[in-house]
PDB file of C-alpha atoms in Angstrom:
ATOM      1  CA  UNK A   1       0.000   0.000   0.000  1.00 68.00           C
ATOM      2  CA  UNK A   2       2.843   2.341   0.851  1.00 67.00           C
ATOM      3  CA  UNK A   3       4.432   1.635  -2.531  1.00 68.00           C
ATOM      4  CA  UNK A   4       1.217   2.635  -4.334  1.00 68.00           C
ATOM      5  CA  UNK A   5       0.930   5.909  -2.429  1.00 70.00           C
ATOM      6  CA  UNK A   6       4.570   6.753  -3.128  1.00 66.00           C
ATOM      7  CA  UNK A   7       4.160   5.939  -6.808  1.00 59.00           C
ATOM      8  CA  UNK A   8       1.017   8.096  -7.087  1.00 63.00           C
ATOM      9  CA  UNK A   9       2.679  11.046  -5.385  1.00 67.00           C
ATOM     10  CA  UNK A  10       5.699  10.828  -7.718  1.00 58.00           C
ATOM     11  CA  UNK A  11       3.452  10.657 -10.802  1.00 60.00           C
ATOM     12  CA  UNK A  12       1.335  13.610  -9.680  1.00 66.00           C
ATOM     13  CA  UNK A  13       4.485  15.672  -9.028  1.00 61.00           C
ATOM     14  CA  UNK A  14       5.819  14.880 -12.509  1.00 54.00           C
ATOM     15  CA  UNK A  15       2.473  15.777 -14.061  1.00 61.00           C
ATOM     16  CA  UNK A  16       2.437  19.115 -12.236  1.00 57.00           C
ATOM     17  CA  UNK A  17       5.982  19.922 -13.404  1.00 55.00           C
ATOM     18  CA  UNK A  18       5.049  19.073 -17.014  1.00 54.00           C
ATOM     19  CA  UNK A  19       1.956  21.254 -16.807  1.00 55.00           C
ATOM     20  CA  UNK A  20       3.840  24.217 -15.424  1.00 53.00           C
ATOM     21  CA  UNK A  21       6.428  23.885 -18.219  1.00 55.00           C
ATOM     22  CA  UNK A  22       3.635  23.802 -20.795  1.00 59.00           C
ATOM     23  CA  UNK A  23       2.060  26.869 -19.193  1.00 67.00           C
ATOM     24  CA  UNK A  24       5.378  28.735 -19.383  1.00 67.00           C
ATOM     25  CA  UNK A  25       5.677  27.870 -23.088  1.00 77.00           C
ATOM     26  CA  UNK A  26       2.096  28.987 -23.667  1.00 77.00           C
ATOM     27  CA  UNK A  27       2.746  32.310 -21.943  1.00 78.00           C
ATOM     28  CA  UNK A  28       5.846  32.917 -24.051  1.00 81.00           C
ATOM     29  CA  UNK A  29       3.832  32.140 -27.203  1.00 82.00           C
ATOM     30  CA  UNK A  30       1.128  34.583 -26.075  1.00 78.00           C
ATOM     31  CA  UNK A  31       3.780  37.265 -25.662  1.00 81.00           C
ATOM     32  CA  UNK A  32       5.065  36.550 -29.174  1.00 83.00           C
ATOM     33  CA  UNK A  33       1.538  36.909 -30.572  1.00 83.00           C
ATOM     34  CA  UNK A  34       0.940  40.183 -28.739  1.00 82.00           C
ATOM     35  CA  UNK A  35       4.022  41.730 -30.390  1.00 86.00           C
ATOM     36  CA  UNK A  36       2.656  41.194 -33.933  1.00 85.00           C
ATOM     37  CA  UNK A  37       1.613  44.559 -35.458  1.00 86.00           C
ATOM     38  CA  UNK A  38      -0.909  43.446 -38.108  1.00 88.00           C
ATOM     39  CA  UNK A  39      -4.253  42.712 -36.449  1.00 84.00           C
ATOM     40  CA  UNK A  40      -5.196  39.872 -38.820  1.00 87.00           C
ATOM     41  CA  UNK A  41      -1.848  38.112 -38.378  1.00 87.00           C
ATOM     42  CA  UNK A  42      -2.115  38.603 -34.605  1.00 83.00           C
ATOM     43  CA  UNK A  43      -5.575  37.015 -34.649  1.00 84.00           C
ATOM     44  CA  UNK A  44      -4.309  34.068 -36.693  1.00 88.00           C
ATOM     45  CA  UNK A  45      -1.422  33.655 -34.227  1.00 84.00           C
ATOM     46  CA  UNK A  46      -3.818  33.587 -31.262  1.00 79.00           C
ATOM     47  CA  UNK A  47      -6.145  31.149 -33.058  1.00 85.00           C
ATOM     48  CA  UNK A  48      -3.316  28.729 -33.812  1.00 86.00           C
ATOM     49  CA  UNK A  49      -2.124  28.934 -30.223  1.00 79.00           C
ATOM     50  CA  UNK A  50      -5.596  28.131 -28.912  1.00 82.00           C
ATOM     51  CA  UNK A  51      -5.875  25.168 -31.297  1.00 83.00           C
ATOM     52  CA  UNK A  52      -2.551  23.785 -30.065  1.00 80.00           C
ATOM     53  CA  UNK A  53      -3.524  24.212 -26.424  1.00 76.00           C
ATOM     54  CA  UNK A  54      -6.899  22.549 -27.013  1.00 75.00           C
ATOM     55  CA  UNK A  55      -5.259  19.591 -28.738  1.00 70.00           C
ATOM     56  CA  UNK A  56      -2.933  19.168 -25.773  1.00 62.00           C
ATOM     57  CA  UNK A  57       0.271  19.514 -27.776  1.00 51.00           C
ATOM     58  CA  UNK A  58       2.940  22.018 -26.914  1.00 50.00           C
ATOM     59  CA  UNK A  59       2.942  25.059 -29.173  1.00 48.00           C
ATOM     60  CA  UNK A  60       5.676  25.213 -31.795  1.00 55.00           C
ATOM     61  CA  UNK A  61       7.103  28.453 -33.179  1.00 56.00           C
ATOM     62  CA  UNK A  62       4.895  29.532 -36.041  1.00 58.00           C
ATOM     63  CA  UNK A  63       6.367  29.836 -39.537  1.00 55.00           C
ATOM     64  CA  UNK A  64       5.722  33.083 -41.428  1.00 57.00           C
ATOM     65  CA  UNK A  65       2.869  32.577 -43.898  1.00 55.00           C
ATOM     66  CA  UNK A  66       0.363  34.712 -45.705  1.00 52.00           C
ATOM     67  CA  UNK A  67      -2.888  34.969 -43.841  1.00 51.00           C
ATOM     68  CA  UNK A  68      -4.891  35.759 -46.978  1.00 51.00           C
ATOM     69  CA  UNK A  69      -4.802  32.113 -48.094  1.00 51.00           C
ATOM     70  CA  UNK A  70      -6.340  30.831 -44.867  1.00 53.00           C
ATOM     71  CA  UNK A  71      -9.204  33.328 -44.708  1.00 52.00           C
ATOM     72  CA  UNK A  72     -10.972  32.442 -48.013  1.00 54.00           C
ATOM     73  CA  UNK A  73     -10.824  28.737 -47.166  1.00 53.00           C
ATOM     74  CA  UNK A  74     -12.725  29.342 -43.949  1.00 54.00           C
ATOM     75  CA  UNK A  75     -15.269  31.520 -45.771  1.00 55.00           C
ATOM     76  CA  UNK A  76     -15.874  28.788 -48.362  1.00 56.00           C
ATOM     77  CA  UNK A  77     -16.387  26.251 -45.589  1.00 58.00           C
ATOM     78  CA  UNK A  78     -18.937  28.496 -43.906  1.00 58.00           C
ATOM     79  CA  UNK A  79     -20.771  29.053 -47.226  1.00 62.00           C
ATOM     80  CA  UNK A  80     -21.031  25.321 -47.940  1.00 62.00           C
ATOM     81  CA  UNK A  81     -22.277  24.666 -44.410  1.00 63.00           C
ATOM     82  CA  UNK A  82     -24.914  27.388 -44.806  1.00 65.00           C
ATOM     83  CA  UNK A  83     -26.126  25.957 -48.124  1.00 68.00           C
ATOM     84  CA  UNK A  84     -26.385  22.462 -46.642  1.00 69.00           C
ATOM     85  CA  UNK A  85     -28.289  23.824 -43.657  1.00 67.00           C
ATOM     86  CA  UNK A  86     -30.563  25.936 -45.870  1.00 66.00           C
ATOM     87  CA  UNK A  87     -31.427  22.922 -48.060  1.00 67.00           C
ATOM     88  CA  UNK A  88     -32.270  20.640 -45.115  1.00 65.00           C
ATOM     89  CA  UNK A  89     -35.872  19.429 -45.492  1.00 66.00           C
ATOM     90  CA  UNK A  90     -36.458  21.585 -48.552  1.00 64.00           C
ATOM     91  CA  UNK A  91     -37.437  18.623 -50.720  1.00 66.00           C
ATOM     92  CA  UNK A  92     -40.809  18.523 -48.940  1.00 63.00           C
ATOM     93  CA  UNK A  93     -41.654  22.157 -49.630  1.00 64.00           C
ATOM     94  CA  UNK A  94     -44.108  22.355 -52.496  1.00 63.00           C
ATOM     95  CA  UNK A  95     -43.394  24.778 -55.285  1.00 59.00           C
ATOM     96  CA  UNK A  96     -46.308  27.232 -55.417  1.00 56.00           C
ATOM     97  CA  UNK A  97     -46.217  27.435 -59.224  1.00 57.00           C
ATOM     98  CA  UNK A  98     -46.905  23.829 -60.259  1.00 56.00           C
ATOM     99  CA  UNK A  99     -49.418  23.786 -63.110  1.00 57.00           C
ATOM    100  CA  UNK A 100     -49.310  19.974 -63.525  1.00 64.00           C
ATOM    101  CA  UNK A 101     -50.559  19.177 -60.009  1.00 72.00           C
ATOM    102  CA  UNK A 102     -54.241  18.231 -59.843  1.00 77.00           C
ATOM    103  CA  UNK A 103     -55.923  18.525 -56.446  1.00 83.00           C
ATOM    104  CA  UNK A 104     -59.403  17.363 -57.359  1.00 87.00           C
ATOM    105  CA  UNK A 105     -61.117  15.438 -60.173  1.00 90.00           C
ATOM    106  CA  UNK A 106     -64.772  14.886 -61.057  1.00 91.00           C
ATOM    107  CA  UNK A 107     -65.947  11.383 -62.053  1.00 91.00           C
ATOM    108  CA  UNK A 108     -69.243   9.688 -62.909  1.00 93.00           C
ATOM    109  CA  UNK A 109     -70.084   6.565 -60.923  1.00 93.00           C
ATOM    110  CA  UNK A 110     -70.629   3.455 -63.074  1.00 95.00           C
ATOM    111  CA  UNK A 111     -71.288   0.918 -60.310  1.00 94.00           C
ATOM    112  CA  UNK A 112     -71.761   1.133 -56.532  1.00 94.00           C
ATOM    113  CA  UNK A 113     -71.945  -1.768 -54.092  1.00 93.00           C
ATOM    114  CA  UNK A 114     -71.519  -2.291 -50.360  1.00 91.00           C
ATOM    115  CA  UNK A 115     -69.157  -4.887 -48.936  1.00 90.00           C
ATOM    116  CA  UNK A 116     -69.819  -7.116 -45.891  1.00 91.00           C
ATOM    117  CA  UNK A 117     -68.800  -4.414 -43.425  1.00 90.00           C
ATOM    118  CA  UNK A 118     -71.231  -1.916 -44.992  1.00 88.00           C
ATOM    119  CA  UNK A 119     -68.628   0.231 -46.745  1.00 91.00           C
ATOM    120  CA  UNK A 120     -68.863   1.412 -50.345  1.00 89.00           C
ATOM    121  CA  UNK A 121     -66.968  -0.099 -53.259  1.00 93.00           C
ATOM    122  CA  UNK A 122     -67.205   2.460 -56.076  1.00 93.00           C
ATOM    123  CA  UNK A 123     -66.381   1.854 -59.749  1.00 93.00           C
ATOM    124  CA  UNK A 124     -66.175   4.853 -62.067  1.00 92.00           C
ATOM    125  CA  UNK A 125     -66.883   5.061 -65.807  1.00 92.00           C
ATOM    126  CA  UNK A 126     -63.146   5.196 -66.585  1.00 90.00           C
ATOM    127  CA  UNK A 127     -62.558   1.843 -64.787  1.00 89.00           C
ATOM    128  CA  UNK A 128     -61.030   3.100 -61.552  1.00 91.00           C
ATOM    129  CA  UNK A 129     -62.131   1.364 -58.354  1.00 92.00           C
ATOM    130  CA  UNK A 130     -62.120   3.035 -54.953  1.00 92.00           C
ATOM    131  CA  UNK A 131     -63.244   1.758 -51.564  1.00 93.00           C
ATOM    132  CA  UNK A 132     -64.482   3.617 -48.515  1.00 93.00           C
ATOM    133  CA  UNK A 133     -62.143   3.410 -45.512  1.00 94.00           C
ATOM    134  CA  UNK A 134     -63.989   5.478 -42.894  1.00 92.00           C
ATOM    135  CA  UNK A 135     -67.429   4.998 -41.332  1.00 90.00           C
ATOM    136  CA  UNK A 136     -69.174   8.100 -42.704  1.00 89.00           C
ATOM    137  CA  UNK A 137     -72.609   7.506 -44.239  1.00 90.00           C
ATOM    138  CA  UNK A 138     -73.359   8.936 -47.666  1.00 89.00           C
ATOM    139  CA  UNK A 139     -75.938   7.835 -50.253  1.00 90.00           C
ATOM    140  CA  UNK A 140     -74.402   7.017 -53.619  1.00 91.00           C
ATOM    141  CA  UNK A 141     -75.896   5.569 -56.800  1.00 90.00           C
ATOM    142  CA  UNK A 142     -74.762   4.845 -60.344  1.00 92.00           C
ATOM    143  CA  UNK A 143     -74.803   7.824 -62.696  1.00 92.00           C
ATOM    144  CA  UNK A 144     -74.017  10.414 -60.009  1.00 92.00           C
ATOM    145  CA  UNK A 145     -71.156  12.821 -60.535  1.00 93.00           C
ATOM    146  CA  UNK A 146     -68.735  12.950 -57.592  1.00 93.00           C
ATOM    147  CA  UNK A 147     -65.580  14.842 -56.784  1.00 92.00           C
ATOM    148  CA  UNK A 148     -62.370  13.139 -55.627  1.00 92.00           C
ATOM    149  CA  UNK A 149     -60.100  15.476 -53.711  1.00 91.00           C
ATOM    150  CA  UNK A 150     -56.581  15.079 -52.327  1.00 90.00           C
ATOM    151  CA  UNK A 151     -56.200  15.488 -48.583  1.00 89.00           C
ATOM    152  CA  UNK A 152     -53.238  15.827 -46.280  1.00 89.00           C
ATOM    153  CA  UNK A 153     -50.698  12.996 -45.844  1.00 89.00           C
ATOM    154  CA  UNK A 154     -51.855  11.038 -48.882  1.00 86.00           C
ATOM    155  CA  UNK A 155     -55.549  10.921 -48.011  1.00 90.00           C
ATOM    156  CA  UNK A 156     -58.303  11.075 -50.648  1.00 92.00           C
ATOM    157  CA  UNK A 157     -61.887  12.160 -50.138  1.00 93.00           C
ATOM    158  CA  UNK A 158     -64.997  11.457 -52.229  1.00 93.00           C
ATOM    159  CA  UNK A 159     -67.797  14.036 -52.142  1.00 93.00           C
ATOM    160  CA  UNK A 160     -71.121  14.265 -53.922  1.00 92.00           C
ATOM    161  CA  UNK A 161     -71.424  17.579 -55.745  1.00 90.00           C
ATOM    162  CA  UNK A 162     -74.810  18.306 -54.149  1.00 90.00           C
ATOM    163  CA  UNK A 163     -73.826  17.352 -50.569  1.00 89.00           C
ATOM    164  CA  UNK A 164     -71.454  18.662 -47.918  1.00 90.00           C
ATOM    165  CA  UNK A 165     -70.431  15.263 -46.503  1.00 92.00           C
ATOM    166  CA  UNK A 166     -67.390  13.424 -47.759  1.00 91.00           C
ATOM    167  CA  UNK A 167     -66.003   9.904 -47.496  1.00 92.00           C
ATOM    168  CA  UNK A 168     -62.403   8.961 -47.050  1.00 94.00           C
ATOM    169  CA  UNK A 169     -61.504   6.548 -49.836  1.00 93.00           C
ATOM    170  CA  UNK A 170     -58.594   4.456 -51.070  1.00 92.00           C
ATOM    171  CA  UNK A 171     -57.890   3.497 -54.667  1.00 91.00           C
ATOM    172  CA  UNK A 172     -57.920  -0.198 -55.520  1.00 89.00           C
ATOM    173  CA  UNK A 173     -57.500  -0.167 -59.334  1.00 86.00           C
TER     174      UNK A 173
END
């Protein structure tokens, strides 16, 4: 037990000495950055120093380089990030000027029958078949003109032109 305590105290002392040496190097690097006259170069110097400290490595003396090459690269990165963020979820936004989109259609009923559960099975003159999927009651007969309308989230509704009620329907054929 005594050996473990001694070993831990030696390791903590060595860690403290290494940290204080790193702090001294960091302070000297800060002083070097504060001497730089050009404000943009001084900012770049401080930024590089912060990156090195955050990564845990000791700061190395910085080589002289043009700061103009590093600034446009960061601007391009920001622009691409903004465009990606701006386009997120945009594929679901409907374009307001879509002439080809049809929201409702009028059909003439060719055949109407009820299934075992009492819901309508409707066949139109053009051959399409639709079935009722809700429990709303509505009187339908062959030869009537009805309107099929698109709803939200892929729903379709069938409505008689002379009535206010509507049925929720699903296309079979």
